[in-house]
mmCIF file of C-alpha atoms and ligand atoms in Angstrom:
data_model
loop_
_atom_site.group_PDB
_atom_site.id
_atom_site.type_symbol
_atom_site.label_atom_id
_atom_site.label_comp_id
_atom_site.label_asym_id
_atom_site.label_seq_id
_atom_site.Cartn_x
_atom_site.Cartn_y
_atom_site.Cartn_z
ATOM 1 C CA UNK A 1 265.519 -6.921 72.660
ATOM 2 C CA UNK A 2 262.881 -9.513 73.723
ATOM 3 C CA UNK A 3 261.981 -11.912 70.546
ATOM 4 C CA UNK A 4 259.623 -14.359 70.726
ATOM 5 C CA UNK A 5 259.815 -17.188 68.281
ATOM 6 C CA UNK A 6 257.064 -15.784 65.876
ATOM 7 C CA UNK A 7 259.809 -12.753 65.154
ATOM 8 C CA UNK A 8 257.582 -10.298 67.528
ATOM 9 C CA UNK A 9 259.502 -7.722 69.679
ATOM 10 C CA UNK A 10 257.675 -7.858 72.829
ATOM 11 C CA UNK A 11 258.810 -4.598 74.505
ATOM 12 C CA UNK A 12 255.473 -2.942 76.212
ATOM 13 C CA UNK A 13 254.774 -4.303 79.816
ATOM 14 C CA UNK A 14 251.403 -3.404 81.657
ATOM 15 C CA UNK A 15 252.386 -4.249 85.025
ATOM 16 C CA UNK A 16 249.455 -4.713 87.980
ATOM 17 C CA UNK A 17 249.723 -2.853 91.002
ATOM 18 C CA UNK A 18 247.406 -4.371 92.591
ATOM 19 C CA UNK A 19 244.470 -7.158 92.583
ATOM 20 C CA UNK A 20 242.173 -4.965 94.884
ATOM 21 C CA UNK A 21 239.930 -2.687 93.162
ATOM 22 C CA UNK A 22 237.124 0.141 94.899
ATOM 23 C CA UNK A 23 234.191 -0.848 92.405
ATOM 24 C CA UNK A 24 232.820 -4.356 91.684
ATOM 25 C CA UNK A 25 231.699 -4.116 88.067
ATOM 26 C CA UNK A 26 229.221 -6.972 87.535
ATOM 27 C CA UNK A 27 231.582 -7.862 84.289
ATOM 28 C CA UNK A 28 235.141 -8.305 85.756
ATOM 29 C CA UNK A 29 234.160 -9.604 89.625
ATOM 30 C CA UNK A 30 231.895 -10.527 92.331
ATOM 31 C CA UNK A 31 230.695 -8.517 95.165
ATOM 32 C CA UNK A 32 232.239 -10.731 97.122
ATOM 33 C CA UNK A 33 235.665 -10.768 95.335
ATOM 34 C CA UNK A 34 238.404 -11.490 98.054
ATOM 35 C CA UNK A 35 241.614 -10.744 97.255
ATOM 36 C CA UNK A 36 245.362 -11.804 97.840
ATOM 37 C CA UNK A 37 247.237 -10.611 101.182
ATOM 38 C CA UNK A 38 249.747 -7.911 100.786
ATOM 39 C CA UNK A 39 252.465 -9.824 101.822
ATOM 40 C CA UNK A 40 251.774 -12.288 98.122
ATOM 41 C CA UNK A 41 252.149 -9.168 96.190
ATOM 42 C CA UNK A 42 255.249 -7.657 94.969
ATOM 43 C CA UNK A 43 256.361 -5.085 97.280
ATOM 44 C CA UNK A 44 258.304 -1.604 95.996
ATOM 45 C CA UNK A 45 261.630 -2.848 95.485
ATOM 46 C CA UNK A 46 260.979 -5.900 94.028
ATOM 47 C CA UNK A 47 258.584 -3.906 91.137
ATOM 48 C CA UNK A 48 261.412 -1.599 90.916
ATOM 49 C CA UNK A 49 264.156 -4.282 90.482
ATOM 50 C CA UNK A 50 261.551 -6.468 87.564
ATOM 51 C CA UNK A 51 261.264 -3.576 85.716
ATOM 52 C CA UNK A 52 264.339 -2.313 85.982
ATOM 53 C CA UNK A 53 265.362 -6.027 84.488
ATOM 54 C CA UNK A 54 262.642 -5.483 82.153
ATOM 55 C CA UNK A 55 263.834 -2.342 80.884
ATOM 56 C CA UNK A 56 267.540 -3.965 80.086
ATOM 57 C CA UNK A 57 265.682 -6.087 77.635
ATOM 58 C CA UNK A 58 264.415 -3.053 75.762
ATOM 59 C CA UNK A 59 261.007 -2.944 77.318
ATOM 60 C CA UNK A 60 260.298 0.529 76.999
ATOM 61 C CA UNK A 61 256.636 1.064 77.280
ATOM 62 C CA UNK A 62 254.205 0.781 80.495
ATOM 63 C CA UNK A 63 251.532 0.638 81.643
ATOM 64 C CA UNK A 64 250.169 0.652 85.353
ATOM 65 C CA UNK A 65 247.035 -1.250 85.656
ATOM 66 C CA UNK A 66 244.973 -3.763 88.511
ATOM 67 C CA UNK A 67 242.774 -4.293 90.197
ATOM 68 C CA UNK A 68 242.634 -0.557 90.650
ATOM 69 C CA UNK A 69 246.442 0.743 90.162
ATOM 70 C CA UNK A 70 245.373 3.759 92.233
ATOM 71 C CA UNK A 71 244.238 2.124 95.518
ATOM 72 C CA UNK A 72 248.105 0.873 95.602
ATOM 73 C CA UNK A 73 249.628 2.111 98.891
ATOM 74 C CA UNK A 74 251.603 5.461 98.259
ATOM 75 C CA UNK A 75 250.730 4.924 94.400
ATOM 76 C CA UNK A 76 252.499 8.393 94.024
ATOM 77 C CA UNK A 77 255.992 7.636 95.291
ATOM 78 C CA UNK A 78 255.953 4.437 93.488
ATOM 79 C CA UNK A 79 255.173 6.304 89.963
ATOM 80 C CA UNK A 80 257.687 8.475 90.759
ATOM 81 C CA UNK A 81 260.438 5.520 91.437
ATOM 82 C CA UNK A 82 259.314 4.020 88.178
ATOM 83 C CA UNK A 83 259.249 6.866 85.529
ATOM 84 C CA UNK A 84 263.019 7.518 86.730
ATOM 85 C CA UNK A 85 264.044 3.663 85.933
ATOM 86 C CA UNK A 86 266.307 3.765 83.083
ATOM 87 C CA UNK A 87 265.352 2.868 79.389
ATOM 88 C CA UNK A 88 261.684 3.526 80.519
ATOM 89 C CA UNK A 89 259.672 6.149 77.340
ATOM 90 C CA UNK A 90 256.361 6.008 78.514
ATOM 91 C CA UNK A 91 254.621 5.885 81.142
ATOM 92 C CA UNK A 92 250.839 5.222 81.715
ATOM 93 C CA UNK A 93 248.212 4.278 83.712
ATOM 94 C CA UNK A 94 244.569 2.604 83.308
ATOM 95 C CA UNK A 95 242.535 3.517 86.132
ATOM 96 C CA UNK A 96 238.602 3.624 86.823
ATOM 97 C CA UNK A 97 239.412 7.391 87.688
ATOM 98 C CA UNK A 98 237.607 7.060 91.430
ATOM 99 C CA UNK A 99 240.798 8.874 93.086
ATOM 100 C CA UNK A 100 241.419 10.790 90.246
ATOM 101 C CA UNK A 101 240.151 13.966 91.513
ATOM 102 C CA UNK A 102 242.902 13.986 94.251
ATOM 103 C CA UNK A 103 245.474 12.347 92.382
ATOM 104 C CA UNK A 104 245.716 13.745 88.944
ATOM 105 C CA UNK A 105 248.212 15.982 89.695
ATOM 106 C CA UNK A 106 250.432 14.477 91.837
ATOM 107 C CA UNK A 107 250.842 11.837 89.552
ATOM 108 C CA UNK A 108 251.391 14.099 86.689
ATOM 109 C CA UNK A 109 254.324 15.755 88.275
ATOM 110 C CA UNK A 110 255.566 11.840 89.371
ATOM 111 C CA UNK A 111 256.426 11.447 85.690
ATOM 112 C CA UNK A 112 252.491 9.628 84.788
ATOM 113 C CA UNK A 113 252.063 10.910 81.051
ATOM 114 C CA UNK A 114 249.018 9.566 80.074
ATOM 115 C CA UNK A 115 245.550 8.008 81.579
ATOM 116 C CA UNK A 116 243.226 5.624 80.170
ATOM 117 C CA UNK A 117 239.607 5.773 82.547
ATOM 118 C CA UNK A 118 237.272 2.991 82.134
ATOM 119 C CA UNK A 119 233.667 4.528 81.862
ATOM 120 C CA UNK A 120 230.654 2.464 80.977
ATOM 121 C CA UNK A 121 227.820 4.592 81.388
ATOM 122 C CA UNK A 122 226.821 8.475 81.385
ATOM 123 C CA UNK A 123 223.773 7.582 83.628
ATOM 124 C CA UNK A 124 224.509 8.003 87.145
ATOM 125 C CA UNK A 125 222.186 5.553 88.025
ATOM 126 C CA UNK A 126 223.729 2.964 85.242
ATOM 127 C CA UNK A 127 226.969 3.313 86.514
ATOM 128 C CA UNK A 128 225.798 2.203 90.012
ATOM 129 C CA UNK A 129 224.283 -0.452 88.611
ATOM 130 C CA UNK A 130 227.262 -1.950 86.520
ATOM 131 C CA UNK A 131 229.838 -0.901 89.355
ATOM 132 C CA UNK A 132 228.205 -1.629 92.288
ATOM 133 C CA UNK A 133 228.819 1.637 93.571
ATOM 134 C CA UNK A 134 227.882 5.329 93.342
ATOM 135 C CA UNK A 135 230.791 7.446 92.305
ATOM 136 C CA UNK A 136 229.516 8.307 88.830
ATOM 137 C CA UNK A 137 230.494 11.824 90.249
ATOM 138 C CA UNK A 138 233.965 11.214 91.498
ATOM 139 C CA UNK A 139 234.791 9.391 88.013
ATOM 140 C CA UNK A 140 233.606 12.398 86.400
ATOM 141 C CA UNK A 141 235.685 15.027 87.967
ATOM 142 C CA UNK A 142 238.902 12.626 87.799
ATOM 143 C CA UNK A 143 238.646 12.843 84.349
ATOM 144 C CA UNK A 144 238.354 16.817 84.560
ATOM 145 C CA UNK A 145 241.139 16.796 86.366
ATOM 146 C CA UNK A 146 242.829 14.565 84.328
ATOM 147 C CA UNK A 147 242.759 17.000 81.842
ATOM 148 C CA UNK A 148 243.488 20.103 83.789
ATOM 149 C CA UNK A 149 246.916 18.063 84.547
ATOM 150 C CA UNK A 150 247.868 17.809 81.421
ATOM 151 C CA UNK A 151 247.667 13.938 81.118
ATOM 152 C CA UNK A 152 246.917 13.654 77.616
ATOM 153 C CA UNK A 153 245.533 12.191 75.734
ATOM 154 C CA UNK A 154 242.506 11.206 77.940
ATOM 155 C CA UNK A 155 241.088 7.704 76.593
ATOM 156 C CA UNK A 156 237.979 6.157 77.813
ATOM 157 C CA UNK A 157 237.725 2.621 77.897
ATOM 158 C CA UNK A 158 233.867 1.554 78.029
ATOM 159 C CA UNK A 159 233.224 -2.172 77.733
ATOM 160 C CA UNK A 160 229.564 -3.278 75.957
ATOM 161 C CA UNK A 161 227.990 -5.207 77.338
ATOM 162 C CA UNK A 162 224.552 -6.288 76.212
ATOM 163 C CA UNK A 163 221.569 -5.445 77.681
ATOM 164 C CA UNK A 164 223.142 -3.162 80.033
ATOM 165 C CA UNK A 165 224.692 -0.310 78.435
ATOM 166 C CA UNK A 166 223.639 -0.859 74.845
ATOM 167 C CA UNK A 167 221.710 1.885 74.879
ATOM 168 C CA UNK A 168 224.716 3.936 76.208
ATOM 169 C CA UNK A 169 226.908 3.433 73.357
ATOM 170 C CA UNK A 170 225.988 5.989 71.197
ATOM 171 C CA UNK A 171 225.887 8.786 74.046
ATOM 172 C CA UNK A 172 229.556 8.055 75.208
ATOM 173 C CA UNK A 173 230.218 8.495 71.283
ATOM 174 C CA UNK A 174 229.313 11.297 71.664
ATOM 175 C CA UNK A 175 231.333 12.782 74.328
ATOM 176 C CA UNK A 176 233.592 13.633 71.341
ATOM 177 C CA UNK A 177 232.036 16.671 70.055
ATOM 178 C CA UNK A 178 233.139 18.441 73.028
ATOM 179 C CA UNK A 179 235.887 16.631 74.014
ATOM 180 C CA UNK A 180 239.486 15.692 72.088
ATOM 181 C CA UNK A 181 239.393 12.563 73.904
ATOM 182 C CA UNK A 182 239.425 8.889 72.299
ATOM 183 C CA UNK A 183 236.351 7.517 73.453
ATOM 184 C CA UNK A 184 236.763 3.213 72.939
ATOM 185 C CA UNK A 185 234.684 0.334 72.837
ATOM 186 C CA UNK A 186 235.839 -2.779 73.798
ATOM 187 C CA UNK A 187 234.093 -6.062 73.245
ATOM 188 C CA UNK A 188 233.847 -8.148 76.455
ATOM 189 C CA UNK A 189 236.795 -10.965 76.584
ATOM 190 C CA UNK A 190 235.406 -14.093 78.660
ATOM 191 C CA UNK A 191 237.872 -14.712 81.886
ATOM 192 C CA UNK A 192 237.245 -16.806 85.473
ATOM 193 C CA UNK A 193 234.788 -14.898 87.646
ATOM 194 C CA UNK A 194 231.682 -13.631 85.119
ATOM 195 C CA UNK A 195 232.063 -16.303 82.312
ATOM 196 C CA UNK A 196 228.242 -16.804 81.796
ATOM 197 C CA UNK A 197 227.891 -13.403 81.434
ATOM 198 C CA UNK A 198 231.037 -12.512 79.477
ATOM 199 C CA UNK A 199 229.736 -15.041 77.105
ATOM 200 C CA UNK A 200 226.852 -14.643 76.279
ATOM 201 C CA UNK A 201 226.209 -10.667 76.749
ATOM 202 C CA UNK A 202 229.113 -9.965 74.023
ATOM 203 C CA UNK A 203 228.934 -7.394 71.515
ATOM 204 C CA UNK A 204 230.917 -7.328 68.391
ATOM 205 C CA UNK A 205 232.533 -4.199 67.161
ATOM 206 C CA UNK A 206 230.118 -4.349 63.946
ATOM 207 C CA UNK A 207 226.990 -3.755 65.589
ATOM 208 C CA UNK A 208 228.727 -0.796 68.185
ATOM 209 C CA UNK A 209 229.776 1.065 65.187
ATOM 210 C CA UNK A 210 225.792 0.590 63.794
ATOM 211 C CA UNK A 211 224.828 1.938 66.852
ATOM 212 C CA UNK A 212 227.269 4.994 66.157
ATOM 213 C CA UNK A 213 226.541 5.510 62.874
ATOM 214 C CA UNK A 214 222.670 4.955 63.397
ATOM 215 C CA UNK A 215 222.637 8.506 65.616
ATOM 216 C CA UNK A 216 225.498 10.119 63.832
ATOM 217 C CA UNK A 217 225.643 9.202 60.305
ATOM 218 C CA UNK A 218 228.351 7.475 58.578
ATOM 219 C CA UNK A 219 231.674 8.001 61.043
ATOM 220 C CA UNK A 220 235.413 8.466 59.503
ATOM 221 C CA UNK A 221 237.858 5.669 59.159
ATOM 222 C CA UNK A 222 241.431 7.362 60.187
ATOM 223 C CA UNK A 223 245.012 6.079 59.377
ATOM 224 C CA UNK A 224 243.502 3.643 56.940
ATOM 225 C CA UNK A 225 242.618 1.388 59.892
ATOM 226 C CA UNK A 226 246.080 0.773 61.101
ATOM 227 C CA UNK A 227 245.819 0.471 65.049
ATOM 228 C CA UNK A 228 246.307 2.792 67.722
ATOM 229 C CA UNK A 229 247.501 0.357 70.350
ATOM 230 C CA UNK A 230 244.682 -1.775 69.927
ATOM 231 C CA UNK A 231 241.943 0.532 68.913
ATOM 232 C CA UNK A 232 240.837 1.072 65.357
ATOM 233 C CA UNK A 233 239.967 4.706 65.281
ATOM 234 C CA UNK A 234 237.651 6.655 63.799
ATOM 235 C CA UNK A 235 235.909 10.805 63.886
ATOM 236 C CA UNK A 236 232.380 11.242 63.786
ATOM 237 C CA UNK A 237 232.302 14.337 60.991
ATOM 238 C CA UNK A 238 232.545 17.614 63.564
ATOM 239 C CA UNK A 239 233.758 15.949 66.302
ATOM 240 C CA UNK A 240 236.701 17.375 68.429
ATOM 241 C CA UNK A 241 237.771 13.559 69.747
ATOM 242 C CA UNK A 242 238.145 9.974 68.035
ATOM 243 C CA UNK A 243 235.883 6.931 68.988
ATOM 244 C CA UNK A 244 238.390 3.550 69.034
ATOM 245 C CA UNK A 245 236.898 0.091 68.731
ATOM 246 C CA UNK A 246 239.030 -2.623 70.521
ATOM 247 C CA UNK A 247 238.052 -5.927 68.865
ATOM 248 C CA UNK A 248 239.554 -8.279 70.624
ATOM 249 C CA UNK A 249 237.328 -11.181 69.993
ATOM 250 C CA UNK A 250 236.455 -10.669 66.615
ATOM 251 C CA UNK A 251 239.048 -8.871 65.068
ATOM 252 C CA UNK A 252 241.995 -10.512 67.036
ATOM 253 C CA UNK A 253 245.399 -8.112 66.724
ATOM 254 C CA UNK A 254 247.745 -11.328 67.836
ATOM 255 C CA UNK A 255 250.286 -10.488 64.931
ATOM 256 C CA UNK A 256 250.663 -6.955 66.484
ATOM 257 C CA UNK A 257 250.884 -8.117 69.710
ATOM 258 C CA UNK A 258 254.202 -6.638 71.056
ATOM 259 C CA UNK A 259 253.007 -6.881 74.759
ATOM 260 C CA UNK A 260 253.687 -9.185 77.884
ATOM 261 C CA UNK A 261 252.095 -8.488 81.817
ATOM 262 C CA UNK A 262 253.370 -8.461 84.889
ATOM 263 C CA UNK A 263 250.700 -9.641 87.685
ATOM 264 C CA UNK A 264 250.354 -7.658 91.002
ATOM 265 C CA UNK A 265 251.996 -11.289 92.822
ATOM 266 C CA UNK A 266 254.703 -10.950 90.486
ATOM 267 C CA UNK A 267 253.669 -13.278 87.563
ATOM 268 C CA UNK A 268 255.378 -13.227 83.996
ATOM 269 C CA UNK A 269 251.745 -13.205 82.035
ATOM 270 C CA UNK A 270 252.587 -13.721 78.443
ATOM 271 C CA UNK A 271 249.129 -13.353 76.713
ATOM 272 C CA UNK A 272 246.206 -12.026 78.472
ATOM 273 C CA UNK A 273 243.884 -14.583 77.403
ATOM 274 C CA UNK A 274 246.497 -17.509 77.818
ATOM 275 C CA UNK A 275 247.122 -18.755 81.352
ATOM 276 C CA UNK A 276 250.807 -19.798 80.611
ATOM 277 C CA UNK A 277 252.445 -17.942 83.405
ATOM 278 C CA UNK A 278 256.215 -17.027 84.351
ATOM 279 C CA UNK A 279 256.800 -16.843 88.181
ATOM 280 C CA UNK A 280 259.213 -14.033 88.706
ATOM 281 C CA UNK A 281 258.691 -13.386 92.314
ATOM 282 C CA UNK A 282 259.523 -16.503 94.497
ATOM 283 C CA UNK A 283 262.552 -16.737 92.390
ATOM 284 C CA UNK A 284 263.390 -13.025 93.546
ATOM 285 C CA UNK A 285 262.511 -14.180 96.757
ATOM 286 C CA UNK A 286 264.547 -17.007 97.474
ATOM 287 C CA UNK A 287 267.697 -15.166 95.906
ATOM 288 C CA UNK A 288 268.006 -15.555 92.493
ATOM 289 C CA UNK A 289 271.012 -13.701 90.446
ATOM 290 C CA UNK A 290 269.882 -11.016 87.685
ATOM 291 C CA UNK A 291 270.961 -13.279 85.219
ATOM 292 C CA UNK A 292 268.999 -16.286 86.453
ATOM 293 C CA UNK A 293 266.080 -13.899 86.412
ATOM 294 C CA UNK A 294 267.121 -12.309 82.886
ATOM 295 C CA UNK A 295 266.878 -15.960 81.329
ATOM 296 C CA UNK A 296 263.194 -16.612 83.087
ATOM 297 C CA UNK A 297 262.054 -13.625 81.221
ATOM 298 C CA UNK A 298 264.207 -14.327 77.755
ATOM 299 C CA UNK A 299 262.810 -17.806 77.666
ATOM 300 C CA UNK A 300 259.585 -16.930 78.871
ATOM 301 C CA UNK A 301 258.694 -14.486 75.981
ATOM 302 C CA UNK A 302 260.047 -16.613 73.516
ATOM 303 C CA UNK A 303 257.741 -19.370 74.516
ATOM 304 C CA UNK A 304 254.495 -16.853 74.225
ATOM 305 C CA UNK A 305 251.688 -18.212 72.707
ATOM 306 C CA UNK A 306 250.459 -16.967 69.143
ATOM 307 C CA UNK A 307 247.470 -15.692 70.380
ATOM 308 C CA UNK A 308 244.144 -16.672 72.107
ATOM 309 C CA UNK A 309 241.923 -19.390 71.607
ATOM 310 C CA UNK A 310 238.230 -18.071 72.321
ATOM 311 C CA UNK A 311 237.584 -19.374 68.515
ATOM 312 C CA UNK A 312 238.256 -22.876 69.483
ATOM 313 C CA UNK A 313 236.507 -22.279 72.668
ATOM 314 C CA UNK A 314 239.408 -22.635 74.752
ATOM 315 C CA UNK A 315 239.313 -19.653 77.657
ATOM 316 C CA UNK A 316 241.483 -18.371 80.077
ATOM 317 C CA UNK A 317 240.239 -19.706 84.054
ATOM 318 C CA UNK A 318 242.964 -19.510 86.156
ATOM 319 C CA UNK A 319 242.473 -15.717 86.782
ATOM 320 C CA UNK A 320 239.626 -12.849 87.171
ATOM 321 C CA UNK A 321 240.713 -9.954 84.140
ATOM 322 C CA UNK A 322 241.294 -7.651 87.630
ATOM 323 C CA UNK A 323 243.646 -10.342 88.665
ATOM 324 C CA UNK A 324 245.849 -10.220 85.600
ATOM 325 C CA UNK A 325 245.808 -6.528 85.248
ATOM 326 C CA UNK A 326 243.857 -5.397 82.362
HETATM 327 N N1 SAM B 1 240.563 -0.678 87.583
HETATM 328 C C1 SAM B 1 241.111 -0.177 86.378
HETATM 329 C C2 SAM B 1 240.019 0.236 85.430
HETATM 330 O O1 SAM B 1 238.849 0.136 85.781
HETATM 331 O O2 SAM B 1 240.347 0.704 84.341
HETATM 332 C C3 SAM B 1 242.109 -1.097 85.702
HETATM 333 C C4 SAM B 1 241.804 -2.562 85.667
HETATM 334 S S1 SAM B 1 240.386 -3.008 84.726
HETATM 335 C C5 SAM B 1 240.447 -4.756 84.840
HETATM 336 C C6 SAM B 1 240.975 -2.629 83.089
HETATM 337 C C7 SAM B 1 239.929 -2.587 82.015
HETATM 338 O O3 SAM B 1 239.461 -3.887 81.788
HETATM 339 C C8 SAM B 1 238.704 -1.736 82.322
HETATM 340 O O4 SAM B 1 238.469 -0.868 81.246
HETATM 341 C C9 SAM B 1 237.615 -2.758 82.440
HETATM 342 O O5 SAM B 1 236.367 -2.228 82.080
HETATM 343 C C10 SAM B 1 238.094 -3.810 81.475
HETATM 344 N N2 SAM B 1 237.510 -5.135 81.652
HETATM 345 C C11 SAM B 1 237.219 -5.786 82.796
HETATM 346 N N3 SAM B 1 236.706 -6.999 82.533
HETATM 347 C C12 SAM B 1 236.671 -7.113 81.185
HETATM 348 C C13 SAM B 1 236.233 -8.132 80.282
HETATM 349 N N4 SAM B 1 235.737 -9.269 80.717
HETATM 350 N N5 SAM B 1 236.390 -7.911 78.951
HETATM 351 C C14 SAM B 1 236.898 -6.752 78.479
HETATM 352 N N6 SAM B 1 237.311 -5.762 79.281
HETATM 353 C C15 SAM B 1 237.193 -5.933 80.616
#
């Protein structure tokens, strides 16, 4: 088990695949992003080997994020290597859903049991906008294929960001009448990369769930507001699906916090808004023994901070949120 010294059990690891990502949402990057050389990031083995340490410690959840986990270089095989690791329960994947069309299925039957697809917009024209690219329709089917693979349940993850898909809130709401997906809102975190506009174009979770509630009437609390992950969930009264809000900055779920990230260059990331860091992979590199490895992790978790510091102002700069793995 993996304590830290607040008494949390840190046993859920999102681990980036990669830094590179296919869109350039105006929120997370620039258009001209660059990112690190292939050689910097951790190649199969060595993710196989960290998590198979991690798993030793009683990590048991995962999930595969970026960048864009899906871009990854025979993303397939890899999911397959890692859903056979020992000790690992679950295993699942945020994506923007671009290649989901195509790879849905295959990584289904790799042992993927679940996808989260980040979704900002229903306009096609919006989602060009915010993404910097046109594939409103690819994102679409991927999540229709999702679901005709049988990864459930489907979650979409749409940030808010104000001024640009305001107006969109309600309709993705929405999307839960027909569908038994979770549809969640997630206020924008401020990271290296957009800061001016993370800052000042936030929305807090009070005035989303206005926006809800202003086209739908009053929606549901469910499971008397205890989390699901990080989302506090709700029903709109006839829908089929939930809506989650994710309230990171104003509603903070530090105490909960059971979770620790792996970066795509091999990078112990204890708190997503922290930039306290680990380095796991030059130690790999230049030899280290499991157990020398074993104690970077141990001490590293116990050492992770309480939680973030975007009340006092303090924000995280060393990294882009597509560098950490979101
Ligand atoms: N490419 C994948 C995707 O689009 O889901 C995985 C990586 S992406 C960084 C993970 C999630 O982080 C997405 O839902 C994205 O919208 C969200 N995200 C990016 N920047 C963010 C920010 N500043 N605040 C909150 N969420 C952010």
């Amino acid at each position: 088990m993996a304590l830290d010294r607040f008494g949390r059990n840190i046993h859920y690891l999102r681990i980036s695949l990669t830094d590179h990502c296919n869109l350039r949402c105006v929120y997370c990057m620039s258009e001209n992003m660059t990112f690190r050389p292939t050689a910097e990031m951790m190649q199969d083995d060595e993710l196989i080997t960290l998590m198979q340490l991690f798993a030793r410690l009683g990590f048991e959840k995962y999930r595969l994020t970026g960048g864009e986990p899906t871009v990854r270089q025979n993303v397939v095989e890899l999911v397959q290597r890692m859903s056979a690791v020992e000790g690992v329960k679950s295993l699942s994947m945020t994506t923007n859903g671009v290649l989901l069309n195509k790879l849905a299925q295959p990584l289904k039957n790799a042992g993927l049991e679940r996808v989260n697809i980040s979704l900002d917009t229903l306009d096609r024209q919006r989602f060009h906008q915010i993404t910097r690219r046109d594939q409103f329709d690819r994102v679409w089917e991927g999540i229709l294929a999702s679901e005709d693979a049988g990864l459930s349940p489907i979650k979409i993850n749409t940030v808010v960001v104000r001024g640009i898909n305001d107006e969109d809130v309600a309709d993705l709401a929405g999307l839960t009448f027909e569908h038994p997906w979770q549809v969640r809102f997630i206020e924008m975190m401020p990271f290296a990369g957009a800061t001016d506009l993370q800052l000042s174009q936030t929305v807090k979770d009070s005035e989303i769930l206005a926006w809800i509630e202003k086209k739908y009437g009053a929606i549901e609390l469910l499971d008397n507001g205890h989390l699901d992950g990080e989302a506090r969930v709700y029903r709109i009264p006839g829908a089929k699906g939930k809506v989650g809000l994710i309230s990171s900055v104003s509603l903070p779920f530090c105490s909960a916090c059971t979770r620790a990230r792996l970066t795509a260059d091999g990078k112990l990331r204890l708190c997503l808004l922290r930039e306290k860091e680990v380095d796991l992979l030059t130690p790999l590199r230049q030899g280290a023994s499991v157990e020398d490895l074993r104690l970077l992790v141990v001490n590293g978790i116990w050492s992770k901070p309480w939680g973030h510091g975007l009340a006092d102002g303090v924000v995280p700069l060393n990294r882009t949120m597509s560098e950490i793995g979101g």
